[in-house]
PDB file of C-alpha atoms in Angstrom:
ATOM      1  CA  MET A  28      12.627  20.710   7.251  1.00  0.00           C
ATOM      2  CA  LYS A  29      12.516  23.114  10.312  1.00  0.00           C
ATOM      3  CA  ASN A  30      13.414  20.654  13.280  1.00  0.00           C
ATOM      4  CA  LYS A  31      17.168  20.738  13.800  1.00  0.00           C
ATOM      5  CA  SER A  32      16.896  17.682  15.825  1.00  0.00           C
ATOM      6  CA  GLU A  33      15.595  15.686  12.963  1.00  0.00           C
ATOM      7  CA  ILE A  34      18.023  16.824  10.609  1.00  0.00           C
ATOM      8  CA  HIS A  35      20.899  15.908  13.205  1.00  0.00           C
ATOM      9  CA  ARG A  36      19.334  12.415  13.266  1.00  0.00           C
ATOM     10  CA  ILE A  37      19.265  12.195   9.486  1.00  0.00           C
ATOM     11  CA  TRP A  38      23.061  12.785   9.262  1.00  0.00           C
ATOM     12  CA  ILE A  39      23.888  10.432  12.205  1.00  0.00           C
ATOM     13  CA  PHE A  40      21.817   7.597  10.588  1.00  0.00           C
ATOM     14  CA  ILE A  41      23.540   8.253   7.382  1.00  0.00           C
ATOM     15  CA  LEU A  42      26.820   8.014   8.764  1.00  0.00           C
ATOM     16  CA  PHE A  43      26.355   4.768  10.752  1.00  0.00           C
ATOM     17  CA  ALA A  44      24.467   3.109   7.862  1.00  0.00           C
ATOM     18  CA  PHE A  45      27.411   4.096   5.245  1.00  0.00           C
ATOM     19  CA  SER A  46      30.173   3.487   7.643  1.00  0.00           C
ATOM     20  CA  ILE A  47      29.288  -0.077   8.626  1.00  0.00           C
ATOM     21  CA  ALA A  48      28.428  -0.881   5.239  1.00  0.00           C
ATOM     22  CA  TRP A  49      31.364   0.589   3.336  1.00  0.00           C
ATOM     23  CA  LEU A  50      33.988  -0.762   6.150  1.00  0.00           C
ATOM     24  CA  ALA A  51      32.524  -4.419   5.259  1.00  0.00           C
ATOM     25  CA  ALA A  52      33.225  -3.377   1.502  1.00  0.00           C
ATOM     26  CA  LEU A  53      36.883  -2.540   2.204  1.00  0.00           C
ATOM     27  CA  VAL A  54      37.372  -5.822   3.913  1.00  0.00           C
ATOM     28  CA  ILE A  55      35.800  -7.598   0.845  1.00  0.00           C
ATOM     29  CA  ALA A  56      38.166  -5.232  -1.382  1.00  0.00           C
ATOM     30  CA  PHE A  57      41.167  -6.069   0.259  1.00  0.00           C
ATOM     31  CA  THR A  58      40.632  -9.954   0.612  1.00  0.00           C
ATOM     32  CA  GLY A  59      40.335 -10.410  -3.030  1.00  0.00           C
ATOM     33  CA  GLY A  60      36.980  -8.735  -4.058  1.00  0.00           C
ATOM     34  CA  ILE A  61      33.816 -10.374  -4.775  1.00  0.00           C
ATOM     35  CA  LYS A  62      35.510 -12.599  -7.599  1.00  0.00           C
ATOM     36  CA  ASN A  63      38.166 -13.748  -5.803  1.00  0.00           C
ATOM     37  CA  SER A  64      36.959 -13.580  -2.207  1.00  0.00           C
ATOM     38  CA  PRO A  65      38.187 -16.614  -0.227  1.00  0.00           C
ATOM     39  CA  VAL A  66      36.049 -19.604   0.536  1.00  0.00           C
ATOM     40  CA  ILE A  67      35.224 -19.616   4.253  1.00  0.00           C
ATOM     41  CA  PHE A  68      32.798 -22.452   4.667  1.00  0.00           C
ATOM     42  CA  PRO A  69      34.128 -25.109   2.241  1.00  0.00           C
ATOM     43  CA  GLY A  70      31.179 -27.346   2.861  1.00  0.00           C
ATOM     44  CA  LEU A  71      28.687 -24.843   1.619  1.00  0.00           C
ATOM     45  CA  GLY A  72      30.995 -23.069  -0.939  1.00  0.00           C
ATOM     46  CA  LEU A  73      30.374 -19.703   0.990  1.00  0.00           C
ATOM     47  CA  LYS A  74      32.850 -16.923   0.037  1.00  0.00           C
ATOM     48  CA  LEU A  75      33.632 -14.292   2.601  1.00  0.00           C
ATOM     49  CA  ALA A  76      32.205 -11.583   0.001  1.00  0.00           C
ATOM     50  CA  ILE A  77      28.877 -13.318   0.393  1.00  0.00           C
ATOM     51  CA  VAL A  78      28.728 -13.637   4.320  1.00  0.00           C
ATOM     52  CA  LEU A  79      30.063  -9.993   4.810  1.00  0.00           C
ATOM     53  CA  ILE A  80      27.451  -8.633   2.210  1.00  0.00           C
ATOM     54  CA  ALA A  81      24.601 -10.789   3.550  1.00  0.00           C
ATOM     55  CA  SER A  82      25.387 -10.329   7.357  1.00  0.00           C
ATOM     56  CA  VAL A  83      27.024  -6.906   7.394  1.00  0.00           C
ATOM     57  CA  TYR A  84      26.466  -4.850   4.452  1.00  0.00           C
ATOM     58  CA  MET A  85      22.383  -5.646   4.374  1.00  0.00           C
ATOM     59  CA  THR A  86      22.101  -5.109   7.900  1.00  0.00           C
ATOM     60  CA  ALA A  87      23.801  -2.049   8.224  1.00  0.00           C
ATOM     61  CA  PRO A  88      20.701   0.106   7.621  1.00  0.00           C
ATOM     62  CA  ALA A  89      19.192  -1.680  10.611  1.00  0.00           C
ATOM     63  CA  PHE A  90      21.989  -1.170  12.807  1.00  0.00           C
ATOM     64  CA  ALA A  91      21.979   2.656  11.920  1.00  0.00           C
ATOM     65  CA  ASN A  92      18.477   2.768  13.028  1.00  0.00           C
ATOM     66  CA  VAL A  93      19.121   1.169  16.521  1.00  0.00           C
ATOM     67  CA  LEU A  94      22.482   3.156  17.118  1.00  0.00           C
ATOM     68  CA  THR A  95      21.081   6.631  16.069  1.00  0.00           C
ATOM     69  CA  ARG A  96      17.964   6.003  18.520  1.00  0.00           C
ATOM     70  CA  ILE A  97      20.357   4.895  21.080  1.00  0.00           C
ATOM     71  CA  VAL A  98      22.968   7.869  20.601  1.00  0.00           C
ATOM     72  CA  THR A  99      20.227  10.540  20.017  1.00  0.00           C
ATOM     73  CA  ARG A 100      17.949   9.039  22.868  1.00  0.00           C
ATOM     74  CA  GLU A 101      14.917   9.248  20.511  1.00  0.00           C
ATOM     75  CA  GLY A 102      12.859   6.338  21.426  1.00  0.00           C
ATOM     76  CA  TRP A 103      11.092   3.386  19.864  1.00  0.00           C
ATOM     77  CA  SER A 104       7.642   4.673  19.260  1.00  0.00           C
ATOM     78  CA  ASN A 105       7.607   4.717  15.832  1.00  0.00           C
ATOM     79  CA  THR A 106       9.604   1.858  14.458  1.00  0.00           C
ATOM     80  CA  TRP A 107       6.996   0.935  11.706  1.00  0.00           C
ATOM     81  CA  LEU A 108       7.519  -2.756  12.926  1.00  0.00           C
ATOM     82  CA  ARG A 109       3.855  -3.230  13.898  1.00  0.00           C
ATOM     83  CA  PHE A 110       1.938  -5.383  11.142  1.00  0.00           C
ATOM     84  CA  HIS A 111      -1.140  -3.572  10.870  1.00  0.00           C
ATOM     85  CA  PHE A 112      -2.303  -6.254   8.877  1.00  0.00           C
ATOM     86  CA  LYS A 113      -6.147  -5.800   9.432  1.00  0.00           C
ATOM     87  CA  SER A 114      -5.832  -2.629   7.569  1.00  0.00           C
ATOM     88  CA  GLY A 115      -2.837  -2.892   5.339  1.00  0.00           C
ATOM     89  CA  TRP A 116      -3.179  -6.592   4.161  1.00  0.00           C
ATOM     90  CA  ARG A 117      -3.966  -5.405   0.495  1.00  0.00           C
ATOM     91  CA  TYR A 118      -0.410  -3.960   0.131  1.00  0.00           C
ATOM     92  CA  TRP A 119       1.299  -7.004   1.821  1.00  0.00           C
ATOM     93  CA  LEU A 120      -0.337  -9.171  -1.040  1.00  0.00           C
ATOM     94  CA  ALA A 121       0.234  -6.324  -3.548  1.00  0.00           C
ATOM     95  CA  SER A 122       3.924  -6.595  -2.674  1.00  0.00           C
ATOM     96  CA  TRP A 123       4.070 -10.381  -2.801  1.00  0.00           C
ATOM     97  CA  LEU A 124       1.962 -10.427  -6.416  1.00  0.00           C
ATOM     98  CA  LEU A 125       3.085  -7.192  -8.143  1.00  0.00           C
ATOM     99  CA  VAL A 126       6.991  -7.752  -7.560  1.00  0.00           C
ATOM    100  CA  PRO A 127       6.992 -10.826  -9.633  1.00  0.00           C
ATOM    101  CA  LEU A 128       4.987  -9.459 -12.188  1.00  0.00           C
ATOM    102  CA  PHE A 129       7.131  -6.276 -12.652  1.00  0.00           C
ATOM    103  CA  VAL A 130      10.167  -8.703 -12.515  1.00  0.00           C
ATOM    104  CA  PHE A 131       8.762 -10.850 -15.266  1.00  0.00           C
ATOM    105  CA  GLY A 132       7.504  -8.108 -17.174  1.00  0.00           C
ATOM    106  CA  GLY A 133      11.224  -6.517 -17.490  1.00  0.00           C
ATOM    107  CA  VAL A 134      12.396  -9.883 -18.510  1.00  0.00           C
ATOM    108  CA  ILE A 135       9.582 -10.074 -21.374  1.00  0.00           C
ATOM    109  CA  ALA A 136      10.704  -6.556 -22.224  1.00  0.00           C
ATOM    110  CA  TYR A 137      14.228  -7.239 -22.292  1.00  0.00           C
ATOM    111  CA  TYR A 138      14.097 -10.152 -24.862  1.00  0.00           C
ATOM    112  CA  LEU A 139      11.323  -8.486 -27.007  1.00  0.00           C
ATOM    113  CA  LEU A 140      14.023  -5.597 -27.460  1.00  0.00           C
ATOM    114  CA  PHE A 141      16.917  -7.993 -27.821  1.00  0.00           C
ATOM    115  CA  PRO A 142      15.278 -11.222 -29.476  1.00  0.00           C
ATOM    116  CA  SER A 143      18.590 -12.630 -30.394  1.00  0.00           C
ATOM    117  CA  GLN A 144      19.603 -13.177 -26.960  1.00  0.00           C
ATOM    118  CA  PHE A 145      16.525 -15.275 -26.229  1.00  0.00           C
ATOM    119  CA  ASP A 146      17.232 -19.005 -26.094  1.00  0.00           C
ATOM    120  CA  PRO A 147      13.900 -21.051 -25.982  1.00  0.00           C
ATOM    121  CA  SER A 148      16.007 -24.138 -25.716  1.00  0.00           C
ATOM    122  CA  LEU A 149      17.482 -22.921 -22.256  1.00  0.00           C
ATOM    123  CA  ALA A 150      20.745 -24.585 -23.290  1.00  0.00           C
ATOM    124  CA  ARG A 151      22.304 -22.407 -20.534  1.00  0.00           C
ATOM    125  CA  ILE A 152      20.278 -24.476 -17.739  1.00  0.00           C
ATOM    126  CA  ARG A 153      20.967 -27.908 -19.682  1.00  0.00           C
ATOM    127  CA  GLN A 154      24.694 -27.140 -19.290  1.00  0.00           C
ATOM    128  CA  VAL A 155      24.731 -26.787 -15.702  1.00  0.00           C
ATOM    129  CA  LEU A 156      22.206 -29.699 -14.940  1.00  0.00           C
ATOM    130  CA  PRO A 157      23.711 -32.851 -12.915  1.00  0.00           C
ATOM    131  CA  ALA A 158      24.042 -36.057 -14.837  1.00  0.00           C
ATOM    132  CA  GLY A 159      21.081 -37.659 -13.406  1.00  0.00           C
ATOM    133  CA  VAL A 160      18.519 -35.019 -14.006  1.00  0.00           C
ATOM    134  CA  VAL A 161      20.037 -33.998 -17.482  1.00  0.00           C
ATOM    135  CA  THR A 162      16.754 -35.155 -19.366  1.00  0.00           C
ATOM    136  CA  LEU A 163      14.394 -33.127 -17.281  1.00  0.00           C
ATOM    137  CA  ASN A 164      12.729 -30.283 -19.313  1.00  0.00           C
ATOM    138  CA  PRO A 165      14.619 -27.113 -18.401  1.00  0.00           C
ATOM    139  CA  TRP A 166      11.264 -25.241 -18.287  1.00  0.00           C
ATOM    140  CA  VAL A 167      10.526 -27.043 -15.227  1.00  0.00           C
ATOM    141  CA  ILE A 168      13.723 -25.804 -13.652  1.00  0.00           C
ATOM    142  CA  VAL A 169      12.680 -22.265 -14.579  1.00  0.00           C
ATOM    143  CA  ALA A 170       9.111 -23.068 -13.052  1.00  0.00           C
ATOM    144  CA  LEU A 171      10.640 -24.501 -10.082  1.00  0.00           C
ATOM    145  CA  GLN A 172      13.061 -21.565  -9.781  1.00  0.00           C
ATOM    146  CA  ALA A 173       9.864 -18.833 -10.022  1.00  0.00           C
ATOM    147  CA  LEU A 174       8.025 -20.606  -7.434  1.00  0.00           C
ATOM    148  CA  GLN A 175      10.871 -20.752  -5.148  1.00  0.00           C
ATOM    149  CA  GLY A 176      11.415 -16.943  -5.704  1.00  0.00           C
ATOM    150  CA  ILE A 177       7.884 -16.175  -5.106  1.00  0.00           C
ATOM    151  CA  VAL A 178       7.274 -18.121  -1.955  1.00  0.00           C
ATOM    152  CA  LEU A 179      10.271 -19.668  -0.198  1.00  0.00           C
ATOM    153  CA  SER A 180      12.449 -16.446  -0.733  1.00  0.00           C
ATOM    154  CA  VAL A 181      10.164 -14.154   1.272  1.00  0.00           C
ATOM    155  CA  PHE A 182      11.096 -16.707   4.371  1.00  0.00           C
ATOM    156  CA  ILE A 183      14.872 -17.085   3.267  1.00  0.00           C
ATOM    157  CA  ASN A 184      15.701 -13.561   2.264  1.00  0.00           C
ATOM    158  CA  ALA A 185      13.223 -11.321   4.729  1.00  0.00           C
ATOM    159  CA  PRO A 186      15.972 -11.342   7.684  1.00  0.00           C
ATOM    160  CA  PHE A 187      18.344  -9.805   5.398  1.00  0.00           C
ATOM    161  CA  THR A 188      15.706  -7.442   3.658  1.00  0.00           C
ATOM    162  CA  LEU A 189      14.680  -6.444   7.048  1.00  0.00           C
ATOM    163  CA  GLY A 190      18.107  -5.354   7.588  1.00  0.00           C
ATOM    164  CA  GLU A 191      17.462  -2.583   4.563  1.00  0.00           C
ATOM    165  CA  GLU A 192      13.970  -1.940   4.968  1.00  0.00           C
ATOM    166  CA  PHE A 193      14.185  -1.225   8.921  1.00  0.00           C
ATOM    167  CA  GLY A 194      16.818   1.377   7.975  1.00  0.00           C
ATOM    168  CA  TRP A 195      15.618   2.835   4.780  1.00  0.00           C
ATOM    169  CA  ARG A 196      12.024   2.766   5.007  1.00  0.00           C
ATOM    170  CA  ALA A 197      11.410   2.581   8.747  1.00  0.00           C
ATOM    171  CA  TYR A 198      13.724   5.549   9.684  1.00  0.00           C
ATOM    172  CA  LEU A 199      15.457   7.646   6.666  1.00  0.00           C
ATOM    173  CA  LEU A 200      12.159   7.711   4.856  1.00  0.00           C
ATOM    174  CA  GLN A 201       9.980   8.854   7.774  1.00  0.00           C
ATOM    175  CA  LYS A 202      12.503  11.323   8.760  1.00  0.00           C
ATOM    176  CA  LEU A 203      12.174  12.836   5.316  1.00  0.00           C
ATOM    177  CA  LEU A 204       8.566  13.016   5.199  1.00  0.00           C
ATOM    178  CA  PRO A 205       8.397  16.715   6.248  1.00  0.00           C
ATOM    179  CA  ILE A 206       9.883  17.756   2.987  1.00  0.00           C
ATOM    180  CA  GLY A 207       7.216  16.302   1.192  1.00  0.00           C
ATOM    181  CA  THR A 208       6.311  12.278   0.639  1.00  0.00           C
ATOM    182  CA  ARG A 209       7.532  11.971  -3.085  1.00  0.00           C
ATOM    183  CA  ARG A 210      10.442  14.251  -2.631  1.00  0.00           C
ATOM    184  CA  ALA A 211      11.218  12.002   0.329  1.00  0.00           C
ATOM    185  CA  VAL A 212      10.984   8.741  -1.416  1.00  0.00           C
ATOM    186  CA  PHE A 213      12.961  10.145  -4.216  1.00  0.00           C
ATOM    187  CA  ILE A 214      15.754  11.607  -2.121  1.00  0.00           C
ATOM    188  CA  SER A 215      15.883   8.256  -0.370  1.00  0.00           C
ATOM    189  CA  GLY A 216      16.032   6.243  -3.336  1.00  0.00           C
ATOM    190  CA  VAL A 217      19.105   8.505  -4.244  1.00  0.00           C
ATOM    191  CA  ILE A 218      20.734   7.881  -0.867  1.00  0.00           C
ATOM    192  CA  ILE A 219      20.293   4.127  -1.434  1.00  0.00           C
ATOM    193  CA  GLY A 220      21.720   3.672  -4.640  1.00  0.00           C
ATOM    194  CA  ILE A 221      24.919   5.446  -3.687  1.00  0.00           C
ATOM    195  CA  TRP A 222      25.112   3.359  -0.327  1.00  0.00           C
ATOM    196  CA  HIS A 223      25.540   0.533  -2.957  1.00  0.00           C
ATOM    197  CA  TRP A 224      28.322   1.905  -4.937  1.00  0.00           C
ATOM    198  CA  PRO A 225      31.471   0.073  -3.151  1.00  0.00           C
ATOM    199  CA  VAL A 226      29.789  -3.326  -4.177  1.00  0.00           C
ATOM    200  CA  ILE A 227      28.882  -2.047  -7.505  1.00  0.00           C
ATOM    201  CA  ALA A 228      32.305  -0.929  -8.333  1.00  0.00           C
ATOM    202  CA  MET A 229      33.548  -4.611  -7.155  1.00  0.00           C
ATOM    203  CA  GLY A 230      31.119  -6.267  -9.806  1.00  0.00           C
ATOM    204  CA  HIS A 231      28.019  -6.873  -7.676  1.00  0.00           C
ATOM    205  CA  ASN A 232      24.885  -7.033  -9.804  1.00  0.00           C
ATOM    206  CA  TYR A 233      26.110  -5.696 -12.991  1.00  0.00           C
ATOM    207  CA  GLY A 234      29.578  -7.739 -13.085  1.00  0.00           C
ATOM    208  CA  VAL A 235      32.856  -5.914 -14.713  1.00  0.00           C
ATOM    209  CA  ASN A 236      32.527  -6.538 -18.180  1.00  0.00           C
ATOM    210  CA  TYR A 237      30.680  -3.476 -19.513  1.00  0.00           C
ATOM    211  CA  ARG A 238      31.717  -0.331 -20.934  1.00  0.00           C
ATOM    212  CA  GLY A 239      31.941   2.213 -18.701  1.00  0.00           C
ATOM    213  CA  PHE A 240      32.769   0.181 -15.768  1.00  0.00           C
ATOM    214  CA  PRO A 241      32.389   0.930 -12.784  1.00  0.00           C
ATOM    215  CA  VAL A 242      30.816   4.476 -13.270  1.00  0.00           C
ATOM    216  CA  LEU A 243      27.693   3.365 -15.428  1.00  0.00           C
ATOM    217  CA  GLY A 244      26.981   0.853 -13.319  1.00  0.00           C
ATOM    218  CA  MET A 245      26.787   3.384 -10.113  1.00  0.00           C
ATOM    219  CA  LEU A 246      24.588   5.492 -11.997  1.00  0.00           C
ATOM    220  CA  VAL A 247      22.306   2.769 -13.151  1.00  0.00           C
ATOM    221  CA  MET A 248      21.983   1.621  -9.594  1.00  0.00           C
ATOM    222  CA  VAL A 249      20.747   4.659  -8.340  1.00  0.00           C
ATOM    223  CA  LEU A 250      18.180   4.856 -11.089  1.00  0.00           C
ATOM    224  CA  PHE A 251      17.199   1.401 -10.251  1.00  0.00           C
ATOM    225  CA  CYS A 252      16.911   2.307  -6.172  1.00  0.00           C
ATOM    226  CA  ILE A 253      14.701   5.335  -6.953  1.00  0.00           C
ATOM    227  CA  VAL A 254      11.909   3.273  -8.985  1.00  0.00           C
ATOM    228  CA  LEU A 255      12.324   0.298  -6.411  1.00  0.00           C
ATOM    229  CA  SER A 256      11.944   3.023  -3.545  1.00  0.00           C
ATOM    230  CA  PHE A 257       8.410   4.402  -4.878  1.00  0.00           C
ATOM    231  CA  PHE A 258       6.978   0.950  -5.266  1.00  0.00           C
ATOM    232  CA  LEU A 259       8.361  -0.127  -1.697  1.00  0.00           C
ATOM    233  CA  SER A 260       7.478   3.151  -0.385  1.00  0.00           C
ATOM    234  CA  TRP A 261       4.075   3.550  -1.851  1.00  0.00           C
ATOM    235  CA  ALA A 262       3.759  -0.187   0.052  1.00  0.00           C
ATOM    236  CA  VAL A 263       4.908   0.769   3.157  1.00  0.00           C
ATOM    237  CA  LEU A 264       3.466   4.159   3.341  1.00  0.00           C
ATOM    238  CA  ARG A 265      -0.057   2.816   2.769  1.00  0.00           C
ATOM    239  CA  ALA A 266       0.170  -0.195   5.143  1.00  0.00           C
ATOM    240  CA  GLN A 267       1.553   1.791   7.928  1.00  0.00           C
ATOM    241  CA  SER A 268       4.107  -1.221   8.325  1.00  0.00           C
ATOM    242  CA  VAL A 269       7.814  -1.927   7.044  1.00  0.00           C
ATOM    243  CA  TRP A 270       6.529  -5.389   6.471  1.00  0.00           C
ATOM    244  CA  PRO A 271       5.235  -5.087   3.018  1.00  0.00           C
ATOM    245  CA  GLY A 272       8.619  -3.461   1.832  1.00  0.00           C
ATOM    246  CA  VAL A 273      10.583  -6.380   3.507  1.00  0.00           C
ATOM    247  CA  ILE A 274       8.406  -8.927   1.529  1.00  0.00           C
ATOM    248  CA  GLY A 275       8.691  -7.024  -1.762  1.00  0.00           C
ATOM    249  CA  HIS A 276      12.187  -6.676  -1.597  1.00  0.00           C
ATOM    250  CA  ALA A 277      12.692 -10.363  -0.312  1.00  0.00           C
ATOM    251  CA  ILE A 278      10.899 -11.654  -3.411  1.00  0.00           C
ATOM    252  CA  LEU A 279      12.868  -9.149  -5.647  1.00  0.00           C
ATOM    253  CA  ASN A 280      15.997 -10.523  -4.663  1.00  0.00           C
ATOM    254  CA  GLY A 281      14.737 -14.280  -5.055  1.00  0.00           C
ATOM    255  CA  LEU A 282      13.640 -13.794  -8.848  1.00  0.00           C
ATOM    256  CA  GLY A 283      16.666 -10.881  -9.372  1.00  0.00           C
ATOM    257  CA  SER A 284      18.609 -13.505 -11.635  1.00  0.00           C
ATOM    258  CA  ILE A 285      15.730 -15.674 -13.089  1.00  0.00           C
ATOM    259  CA  GLY A 286      15.855 -13.621 -16.248  1.00  0.00           C
ATOM    260  CA  ILE A 287      19.417 -14.822 -17.299  1.00  0.00           C
ATOM    261  CA  LEU A 288      18.442 -18.432 -17.572  1.00  0.00           C
ATOM    262  CA  PHE A 289      16.906 -17.628 -20.850  1.00  0.00           C
ATOM    263  CA  ALA A 290      19.987 -16.009 -22.481  1.00  0.00           C
ATOM    264  CA  ALA A 291      21.804 -17.225 -25.406  1.00  0.00           C
ATOM    265  CA  GLU A 292      24.500 -14.806 -25.248  1.00  0.00           C
ATOM    266  CA  GLU A 293      26.327 -12.191 -23.275  1.00  0.00           C
ATOM    267  CA  ILE A 294      23.554  -9.950 -21.900  1.00  0.00           C
ATOM    268  CA  TYR A 295      23.774  -6.138 -21.649  1.00  0.00           C
ATOM    269  CA  PRO A 296      24.000  -6.109 -17.865  1.00  0.00           C
ATOM    270  CA  LEU A 297      23.139  -2.593 -17.605  1.00  0.00           C
ATOM    271  CA  LEU A 298      20.059  -2.704 -19.531  1.00  0.00           C
ATOM    272  CA  GLY A 299      18.723  -6.215 -18.291  1.00  0.00           C
ATOM    273  CA  PRO A 300      17.213  -8.817 -17.996  1.00  0.00           C
ATOM    274  CA  SER A 301      17.859  -8.377 -14.435  1.00  0.00           C
ATOM    275  CA  PRO A 302      15.462  -5.954 -12.685  1.00  0.00           C
ATOM    276  CA  ALA A 303      18.511  -3.804 -11.578  1.00  0.00           C
ATOM    277  CA  GLY A 304      19.046  -3.060 -15.378  1.00  0.00           C
ATOM    278  CA  ILE A 305      17.433   0.197 -17.052  1.00  0.00           C
ATOM    279  CA  ILE A 306      14.926  -2.257 -19.361  1.00  0.00           C
ATOM    280  CA  GLY A 307      14.636  -4.850 -16.512  1.00  0.00           C
ATOM    281  CA  CYS A 308      13.128  -2.258 -14.062  1.00  0.00           C
ATOM    282  CA  ILE A 309      10.765  -0.651 -16.998  1.00  0.00           C
ATOM    283  CA  VAL A 310       7.581  -1.788 -15.033  1.00  0.00           C
ATOM    284  CA  PHE A 311       8.631  -0.395 -11.552  1.00  0.00           C
ATOM    285  CA  THR A 312       9.647   2.965 -13.789  1.00  0.00           C
ATOM    286  CA  PHE A 313       5.949   2.695 -14.992  1.00  0.00           C
ATOM    287  CA  PHE A 314       4.628   2.448 -11.600  1.00  0.00           C
ATOM    288  CA  THR A 315       6.837   5.514 -10.323  1.00  0.00           C
ATOM    289  CA  LEU A 316       5.441   7.573 -13.039  1.00  0.00           C
ATOM    290  CA  TRP A 317       1.825   6.429 -11.811  1.00  0.00           C
ATOM    291  CA  VAL A 318       2.918   7.622  -8.155  1.00  0.00           C
ATOM    292  CA  LEU A 319       4.422  10.884  -9.520  1.00  0.00           C
ATOM    293  CA  LEU A 320       1.474  11.822 -11.695  1.00  0.00           C
ATOM    294  CA  ASP A 321      -1.523  10.538  -9.173  1.00  0.00           C
ATOM    295  CA  PRO A 322      -1.964  12.895  -6.309  1.00  0.00           C
ATOM    296  CA  ARG A 323      -3.954   9.954  -4.672  1.00  0.00           C
ATOM    297  CA  ALA A 324      -1.459   7.348  -5.120  1.00  0.00           C
ATOM    298  CA  LEU A 325       0.788   8.341  -1.999  1.00  0.00           C
ATOM    299  CA  PRO A 326      -0.801   9.381   1.445  1.00  0.00           C
ATOM    300  CA  SER A 327      -0.446  13.046   1.978  1.00  0.00           C
ATOM    301  CA  GLN A 328       2.643  14.471   4.046  1.00  0.00           C
ATOM    302  CA  MET A 329      -0.040  15.644   6.584  1.00  0.00           C
ATOM    303  CA  SER A 330      -1.561  12.038   6.799  1.00  0.00           C
ATOM    304  CA  CYS A 331       1.921  10.444   7.357  1.00  0.00           C
ATOM    305  CA  GLN A 332       2.997  13.192   9.927  1.00  0.00           C
ATOM    306  CA  ASN A 333      -0.135  12.757  11.694  1.00  0.00           C
ATOM    307  CA  ASP A 334       0.362   8.782  11.727  1.00  0.00           C
ATOM    308  CA  ILE A 335       3.997   9.049  13.000  1.00  0.00           C
ATOM    309  CA  GLU A 336       3.188  11.651  15.606  1.00  0.00           C
ATOM    310  CA  GLY A 337       0.279   9.386  17.071  1.00  0.00           C
ATOM    311  CA  GLY A 338       2.809   6.468  17.487  1.00  0.00           C
ATOM    312  CA  ARG A 339       0.551   4.232  15.113  1.00  0.00           C
ATOM    313  CA  LYS A 340       3.386   2.934  12.670  1.00  0.00           C
TER     314      LYS A 340
END
């Protein structure tokens, strides 16, 4: 990357994204961590940690995008917020449909490898059902949960996932593109994984009861963010818009814990069935291998640069 001003902007963006998020993590750590965080909205049962993660940690990359543009006087011509739906609708649809398939593919792979952990009676769900609906078939609950994750979560989670995607894909990724499209996607994935480290160290995603806590959880999160970045970046670069990434990320968050509903015993969180586990993200990994091996999978570096310079994104 020869443009020193662009390198300067990348470092400023990273500084803002990490500082804002990690400051929120520090507040969480000093107020009981994630597990013992105080409830600040008793009527809703919302803990301070959840509020800070959703409103500050997840939105930090978006704030970093805005602040970096203001500080460096970069302008707003290439924010990637335009829909470009007419030319990119296939990738909007791909994000909406493929993410659920990838998540459930990872869940199936996990229970095929660990069949003793699968409970077809779904006793875990029966234990938490209210008395009035205890006779309801738990598989109906799973179906409703899946439907909510695929449909409603797009509208519920999108404001928060926009906070990440507007920073990671709409700013950091495009700044890294001059070093090569695939290399840019890979490096951005590593950075995103490291950015998650403070909350992983407090038990987010994987809990605290696993061998090698928290270091192994941090490393697995980096792996997951890399393979997820290849999928979301593929959709964003092909659609010339950040919105397919927002949709895919929102659905992923909505379905992320659905695999646990099938568990008969304690799971291996670093492996799955969550998509953040090594086995849980297996389909995302296969997709990443395809992107790496097929030279036509991602638009060329020159094509991406022409789009950015033309202000079309």
